[in-house]
Structure formats: C-alpha cells, structure tokens
PDB file of C-alpha atoms in Angstrom:
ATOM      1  CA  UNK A   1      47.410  32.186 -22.206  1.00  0.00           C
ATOM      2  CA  UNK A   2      47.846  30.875 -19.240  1.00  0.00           C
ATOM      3  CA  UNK A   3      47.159  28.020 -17.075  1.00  0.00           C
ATOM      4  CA  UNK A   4      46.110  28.039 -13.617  1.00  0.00           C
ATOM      5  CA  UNK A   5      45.892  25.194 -10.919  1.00  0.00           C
ATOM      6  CA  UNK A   6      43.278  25.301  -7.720  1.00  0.00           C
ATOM      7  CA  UNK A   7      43.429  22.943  -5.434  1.00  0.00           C
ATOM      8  CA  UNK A   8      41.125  22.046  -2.956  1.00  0.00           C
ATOM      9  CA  UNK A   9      42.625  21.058   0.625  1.00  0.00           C
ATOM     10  CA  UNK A  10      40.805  18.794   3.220  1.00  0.00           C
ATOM     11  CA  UNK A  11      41.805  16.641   5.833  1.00  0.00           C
ATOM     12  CA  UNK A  12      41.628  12.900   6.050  1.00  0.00           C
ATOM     13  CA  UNK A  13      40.773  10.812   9.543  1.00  0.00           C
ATOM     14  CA  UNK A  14      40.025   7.294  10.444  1.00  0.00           C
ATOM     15  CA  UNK A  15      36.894   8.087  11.623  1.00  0.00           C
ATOM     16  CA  UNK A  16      38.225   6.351  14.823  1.00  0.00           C
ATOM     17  CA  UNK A  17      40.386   9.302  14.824  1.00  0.00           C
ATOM     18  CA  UNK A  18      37.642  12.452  14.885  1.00  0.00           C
ATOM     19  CA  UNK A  19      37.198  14.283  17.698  1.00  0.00           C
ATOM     20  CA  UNK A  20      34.473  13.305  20.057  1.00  0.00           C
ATOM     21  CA  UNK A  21      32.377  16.832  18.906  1.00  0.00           C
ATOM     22  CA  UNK A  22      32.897  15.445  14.780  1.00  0.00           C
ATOM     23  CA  UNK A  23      32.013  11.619  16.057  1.00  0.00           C
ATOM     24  CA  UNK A  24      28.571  12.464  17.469  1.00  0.00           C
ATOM     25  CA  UNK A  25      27.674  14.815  14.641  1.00  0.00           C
ATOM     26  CA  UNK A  26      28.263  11.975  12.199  1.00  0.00           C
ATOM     27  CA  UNK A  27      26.088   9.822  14.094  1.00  0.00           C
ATOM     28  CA  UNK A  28      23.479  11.954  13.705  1.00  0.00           C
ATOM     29  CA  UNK A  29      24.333  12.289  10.298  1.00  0.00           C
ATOM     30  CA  UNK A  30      24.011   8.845  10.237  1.00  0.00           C
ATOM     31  CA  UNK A  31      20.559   8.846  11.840  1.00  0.00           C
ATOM     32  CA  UNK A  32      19.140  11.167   9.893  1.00  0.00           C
ATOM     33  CA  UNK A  33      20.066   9.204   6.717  1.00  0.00           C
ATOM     34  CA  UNK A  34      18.572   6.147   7.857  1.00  0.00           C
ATOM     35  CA  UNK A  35      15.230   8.379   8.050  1.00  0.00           C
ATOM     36  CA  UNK A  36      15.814   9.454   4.063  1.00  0.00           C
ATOM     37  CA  UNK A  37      12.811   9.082   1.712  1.00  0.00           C
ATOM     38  CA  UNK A  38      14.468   8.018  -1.065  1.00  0.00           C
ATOM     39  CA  UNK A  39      12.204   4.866  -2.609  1.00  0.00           C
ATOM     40  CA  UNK A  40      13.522   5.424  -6.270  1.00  0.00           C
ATOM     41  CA  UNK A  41      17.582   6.008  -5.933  1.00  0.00           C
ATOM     42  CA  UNK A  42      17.665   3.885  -2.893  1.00  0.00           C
ATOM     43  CA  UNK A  43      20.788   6.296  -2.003  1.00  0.00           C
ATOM     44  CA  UNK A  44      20.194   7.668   2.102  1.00  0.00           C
ATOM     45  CA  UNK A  45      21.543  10.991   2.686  1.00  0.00           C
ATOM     46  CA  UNK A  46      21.777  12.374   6.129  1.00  0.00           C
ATOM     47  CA  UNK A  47      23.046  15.658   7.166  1.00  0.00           C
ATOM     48  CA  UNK A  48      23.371  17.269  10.671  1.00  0.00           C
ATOM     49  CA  UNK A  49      24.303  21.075  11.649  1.00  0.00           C
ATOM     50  CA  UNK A  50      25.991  22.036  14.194  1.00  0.00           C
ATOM     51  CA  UNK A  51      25.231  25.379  15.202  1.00  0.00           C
ATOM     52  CA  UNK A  52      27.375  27.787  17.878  1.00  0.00           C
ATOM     53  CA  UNK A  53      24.302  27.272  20.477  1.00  0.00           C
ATOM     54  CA  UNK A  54      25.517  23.241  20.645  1.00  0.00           C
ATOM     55  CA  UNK A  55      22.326  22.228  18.865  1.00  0.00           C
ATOM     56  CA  UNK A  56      22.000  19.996  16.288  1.00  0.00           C
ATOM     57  CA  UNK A  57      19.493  20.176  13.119  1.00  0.00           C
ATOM     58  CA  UNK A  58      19.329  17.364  11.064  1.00  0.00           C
ATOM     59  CA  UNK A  59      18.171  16.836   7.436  1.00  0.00           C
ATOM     60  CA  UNK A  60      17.507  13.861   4.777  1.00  0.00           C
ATOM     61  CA  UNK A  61      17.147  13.490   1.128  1.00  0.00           C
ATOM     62  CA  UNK A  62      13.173  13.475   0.371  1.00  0.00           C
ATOM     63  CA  UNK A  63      12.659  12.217  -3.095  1.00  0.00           C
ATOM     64  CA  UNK A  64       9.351  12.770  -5.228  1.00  0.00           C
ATOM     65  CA  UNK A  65       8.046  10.539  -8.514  1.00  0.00           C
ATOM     66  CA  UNK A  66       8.303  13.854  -9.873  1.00  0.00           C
ATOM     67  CA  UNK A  67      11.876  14.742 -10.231  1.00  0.00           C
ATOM     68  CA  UNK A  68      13.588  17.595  -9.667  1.00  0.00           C
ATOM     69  CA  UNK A  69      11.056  17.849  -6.974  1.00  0.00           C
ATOM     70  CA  UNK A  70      12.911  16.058  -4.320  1.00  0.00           C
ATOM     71  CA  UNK A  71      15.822  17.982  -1.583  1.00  0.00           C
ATOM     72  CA  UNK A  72      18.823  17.240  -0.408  1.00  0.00           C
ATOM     73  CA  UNK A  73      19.636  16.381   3.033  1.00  0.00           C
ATOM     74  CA  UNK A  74      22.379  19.267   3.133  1.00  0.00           C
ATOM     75  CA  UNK A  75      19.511  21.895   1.813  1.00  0.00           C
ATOM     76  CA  UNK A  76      17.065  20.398   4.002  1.00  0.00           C
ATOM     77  CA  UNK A  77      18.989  20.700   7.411  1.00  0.00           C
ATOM     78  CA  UNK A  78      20.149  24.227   6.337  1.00  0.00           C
ATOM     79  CA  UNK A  79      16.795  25.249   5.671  1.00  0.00           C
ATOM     80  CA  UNK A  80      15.356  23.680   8.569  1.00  0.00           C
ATOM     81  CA  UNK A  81      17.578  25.808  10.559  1.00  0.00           C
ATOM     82  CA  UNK A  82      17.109  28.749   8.516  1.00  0.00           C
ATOM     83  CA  UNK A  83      13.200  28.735   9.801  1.00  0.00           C
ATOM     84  CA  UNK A  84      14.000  28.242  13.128  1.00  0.00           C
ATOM     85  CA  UNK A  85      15.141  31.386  13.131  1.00  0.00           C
ATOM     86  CA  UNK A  86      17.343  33.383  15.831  1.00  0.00           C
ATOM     87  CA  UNK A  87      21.085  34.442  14.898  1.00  0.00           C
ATOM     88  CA  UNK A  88      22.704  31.189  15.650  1.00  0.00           C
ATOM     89  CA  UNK A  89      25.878  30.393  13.127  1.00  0.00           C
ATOM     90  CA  UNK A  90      26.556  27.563  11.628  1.00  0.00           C
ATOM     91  CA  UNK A  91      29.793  25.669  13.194  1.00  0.00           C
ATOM     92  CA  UNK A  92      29.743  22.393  10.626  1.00  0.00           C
ATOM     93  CA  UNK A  93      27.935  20.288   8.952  1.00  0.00           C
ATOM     94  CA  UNK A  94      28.503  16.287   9.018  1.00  0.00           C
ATOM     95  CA  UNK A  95      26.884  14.496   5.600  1.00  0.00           C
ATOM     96  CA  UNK A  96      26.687  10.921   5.452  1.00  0.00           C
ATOM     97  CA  UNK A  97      25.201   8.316   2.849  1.00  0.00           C
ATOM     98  CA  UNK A  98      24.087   4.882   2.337  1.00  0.00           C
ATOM     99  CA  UNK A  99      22.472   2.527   0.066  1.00  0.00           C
ATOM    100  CA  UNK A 100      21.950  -1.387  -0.236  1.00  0.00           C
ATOM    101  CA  UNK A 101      25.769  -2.554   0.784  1.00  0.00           C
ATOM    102  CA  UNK A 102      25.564  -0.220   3.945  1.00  0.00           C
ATOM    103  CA  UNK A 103      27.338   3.200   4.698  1.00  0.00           C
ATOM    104  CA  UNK A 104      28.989   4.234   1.691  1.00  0.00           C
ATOM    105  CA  UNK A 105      33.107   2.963   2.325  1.00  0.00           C
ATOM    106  CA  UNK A 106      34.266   6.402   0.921  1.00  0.00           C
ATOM    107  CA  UNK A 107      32.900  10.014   1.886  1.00  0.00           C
ATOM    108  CA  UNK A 108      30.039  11.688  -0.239  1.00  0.00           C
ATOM    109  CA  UNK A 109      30.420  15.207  -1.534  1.00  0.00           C
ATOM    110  CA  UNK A 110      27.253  17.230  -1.697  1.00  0.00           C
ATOM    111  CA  UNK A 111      26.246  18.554  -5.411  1.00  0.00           C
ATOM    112  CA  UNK A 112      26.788  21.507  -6.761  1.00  0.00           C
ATOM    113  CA  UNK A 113      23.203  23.069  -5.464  1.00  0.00           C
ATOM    114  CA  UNK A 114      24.516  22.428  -1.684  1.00  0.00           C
ATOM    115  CA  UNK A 115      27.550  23.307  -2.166  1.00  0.00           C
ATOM    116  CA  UNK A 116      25.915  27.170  -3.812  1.00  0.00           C
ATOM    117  CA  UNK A 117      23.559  26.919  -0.333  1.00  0.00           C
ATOM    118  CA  UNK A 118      26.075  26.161   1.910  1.00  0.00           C
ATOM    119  CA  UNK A 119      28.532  28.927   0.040  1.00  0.00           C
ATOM    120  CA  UNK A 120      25.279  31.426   1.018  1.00  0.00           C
ATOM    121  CA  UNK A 121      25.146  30.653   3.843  1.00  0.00           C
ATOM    122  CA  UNK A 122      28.750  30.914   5.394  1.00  0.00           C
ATOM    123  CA  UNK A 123      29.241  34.244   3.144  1.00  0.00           C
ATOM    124  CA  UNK A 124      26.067  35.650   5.063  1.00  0.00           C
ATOM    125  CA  UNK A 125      27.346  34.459   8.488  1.00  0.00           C
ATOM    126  CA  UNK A 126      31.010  35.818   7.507  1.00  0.00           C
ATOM    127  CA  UNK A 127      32.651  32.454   9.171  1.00  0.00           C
ATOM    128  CA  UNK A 128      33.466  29.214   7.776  1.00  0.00           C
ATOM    129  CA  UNK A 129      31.450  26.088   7.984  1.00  0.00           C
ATOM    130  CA  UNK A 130      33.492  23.383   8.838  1.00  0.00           C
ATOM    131  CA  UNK A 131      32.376  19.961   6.491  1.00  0.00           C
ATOM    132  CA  UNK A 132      32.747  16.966   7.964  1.00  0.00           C
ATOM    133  CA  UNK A 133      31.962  14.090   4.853  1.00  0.00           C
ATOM    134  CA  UNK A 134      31.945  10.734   6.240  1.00  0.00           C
ATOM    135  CA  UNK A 135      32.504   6.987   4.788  1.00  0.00           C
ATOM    136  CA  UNK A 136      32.031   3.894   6.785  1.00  0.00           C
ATOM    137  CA  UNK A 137      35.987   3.587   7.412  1.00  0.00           C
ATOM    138  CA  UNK A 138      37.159   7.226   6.734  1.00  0.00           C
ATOM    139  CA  UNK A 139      36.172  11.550   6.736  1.00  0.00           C
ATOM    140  CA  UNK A 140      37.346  14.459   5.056  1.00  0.00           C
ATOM    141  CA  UNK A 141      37.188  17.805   6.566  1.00  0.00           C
ATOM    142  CA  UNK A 142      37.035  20.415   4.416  1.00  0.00           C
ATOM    143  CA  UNK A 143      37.801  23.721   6.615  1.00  0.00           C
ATOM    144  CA  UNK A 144      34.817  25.731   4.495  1.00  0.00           C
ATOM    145  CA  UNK A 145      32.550  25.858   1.937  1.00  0.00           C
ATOM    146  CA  UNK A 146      34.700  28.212  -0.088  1.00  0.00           C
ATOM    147  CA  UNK A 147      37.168  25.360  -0.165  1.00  0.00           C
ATOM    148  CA  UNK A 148      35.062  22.931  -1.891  1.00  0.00           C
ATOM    149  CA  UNK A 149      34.213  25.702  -4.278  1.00  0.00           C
ATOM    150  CA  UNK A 150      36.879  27.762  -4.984  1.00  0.00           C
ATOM    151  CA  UNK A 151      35.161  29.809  -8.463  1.00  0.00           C
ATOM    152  CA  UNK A 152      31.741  30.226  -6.100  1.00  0.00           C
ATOM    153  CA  UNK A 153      29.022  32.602  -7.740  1.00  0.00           C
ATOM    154  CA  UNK A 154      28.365  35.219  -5.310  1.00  0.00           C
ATOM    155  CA  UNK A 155      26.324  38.422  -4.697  1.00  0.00           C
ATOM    156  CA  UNK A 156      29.292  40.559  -5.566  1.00  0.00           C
ATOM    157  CA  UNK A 157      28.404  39.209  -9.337  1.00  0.00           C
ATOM    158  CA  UNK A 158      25.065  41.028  -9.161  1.00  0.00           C
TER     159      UNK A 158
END
C-alpha cells in the first residue's frame, strides 16, 4: 500500500489585482447572478464564458419546485454556447455567487456536475479553460478544469 497526495494549484488575487480581461468577465458574472431564479435556496449563481471570438455568454442558476430539475449557471452558460454553435473555444469561465448578505466574501467552486461538463468540454476543445471563481474581496484562478479535478471520468474509460 501506498499513499498518494494530489494537489490542486490555483492562484489567489485581490480582485483589485485581476487583469482588466478577468475584471469585466466577473462583472458579468456578477450580472448574470443577479438575474438567477433561485426563489427556494436564495443562493445567485452567475457564470460568464469567454470564448476566443471575445464574446461573452452568460448563464444563471434556474431552480424548479421540483428538484433536481433546476441548472447550474456554469451548465447553463456552457450549454448556451454549445447551441450557438460555430467552432469557437472556450478561453475561461468567471463564476460568481450571492445570497442575502451580498456577494459571497470567499470564491464559490462549481459542483461536481460542472466541474464533469466543464472537464467535457475542454477535453473536446483540447485546451484549457481558464476558471476564474470570484468572492466579494478575493479570486482563484484555477489554470483548467483538469486541475480542479484531477481523477476526472473520461471517454478513454468507455
């Protein structure tokens, strides 16, 4: 027996410190998770692509009365870019999240279920997504999905 250790590696900013390119696609994270429809958690989820093109697609939790019926904002954006169509890659993704006190003071992770959809979709584009998780003071950047899922399930397991 064994034991092994895997670590996951991000970076931390102020978000005073982002780039400009990171700063605006929080915002927009930020937008989009003021539009959430999320009457039972009261929890606001907002996530924004950014795809090689320069354009942004945004997504928001949607909750239902009928639970698991409800989507993420991190599926939802992905998605919504997915039926857009044309052969545009994915460059990052900012997620943001709020609730009664405001923006939440540290950075949200998405679940397990965007973390699988976001693995899919940088293995199928072959390039990292940068992710950009944002609290009201501070980010992590996480260079790729892989990173915040380092024993993914993949195709190759089929």
């Amino acid at each position: 027996m064994r034991e092994v250790k895997i670590c996951t590696v991000f970076t931390e900013y102020q978000n005073h410190e982002l780039p400009a390119t990171d700063t605006n696609l929080v915002a927009r994270a930020q937008e989009a998770a003021r539009n959430a429809y999320a009457p039972y958690s009261q929890f606001y989820v907002g996530a924004a692509l950014l795809l090689d093109d320069g354009r942004v697609v945004t997504g928001n939790n949607q909750e239902n009365a009928a639970y698991p019926s409800g989507l993420c904002a991190e599926r939802v954006a992905l998605f919504a870019a997915g039926a857009q169509g044309g052969s545009q890659e994915i460059a990052a993704i900012a997620i943001a999240a709020y609730n009664a006190s405001g923006f939440t003071p540290k950075p949200v992770s998405p679940c397990g279920a965007c973390r699988q959809v976001l693995l899919e979709y940088e293995k199928r584009q072959q390039k990292p997504i940068r992710i950009i998780l944002s609290g009201a003071g501070n980010s992590y950047i996480a260079p790729s999905a892989v990173s915040l899922m380092p024993l993914y399930f993949d195709s190759s397991f089929l």
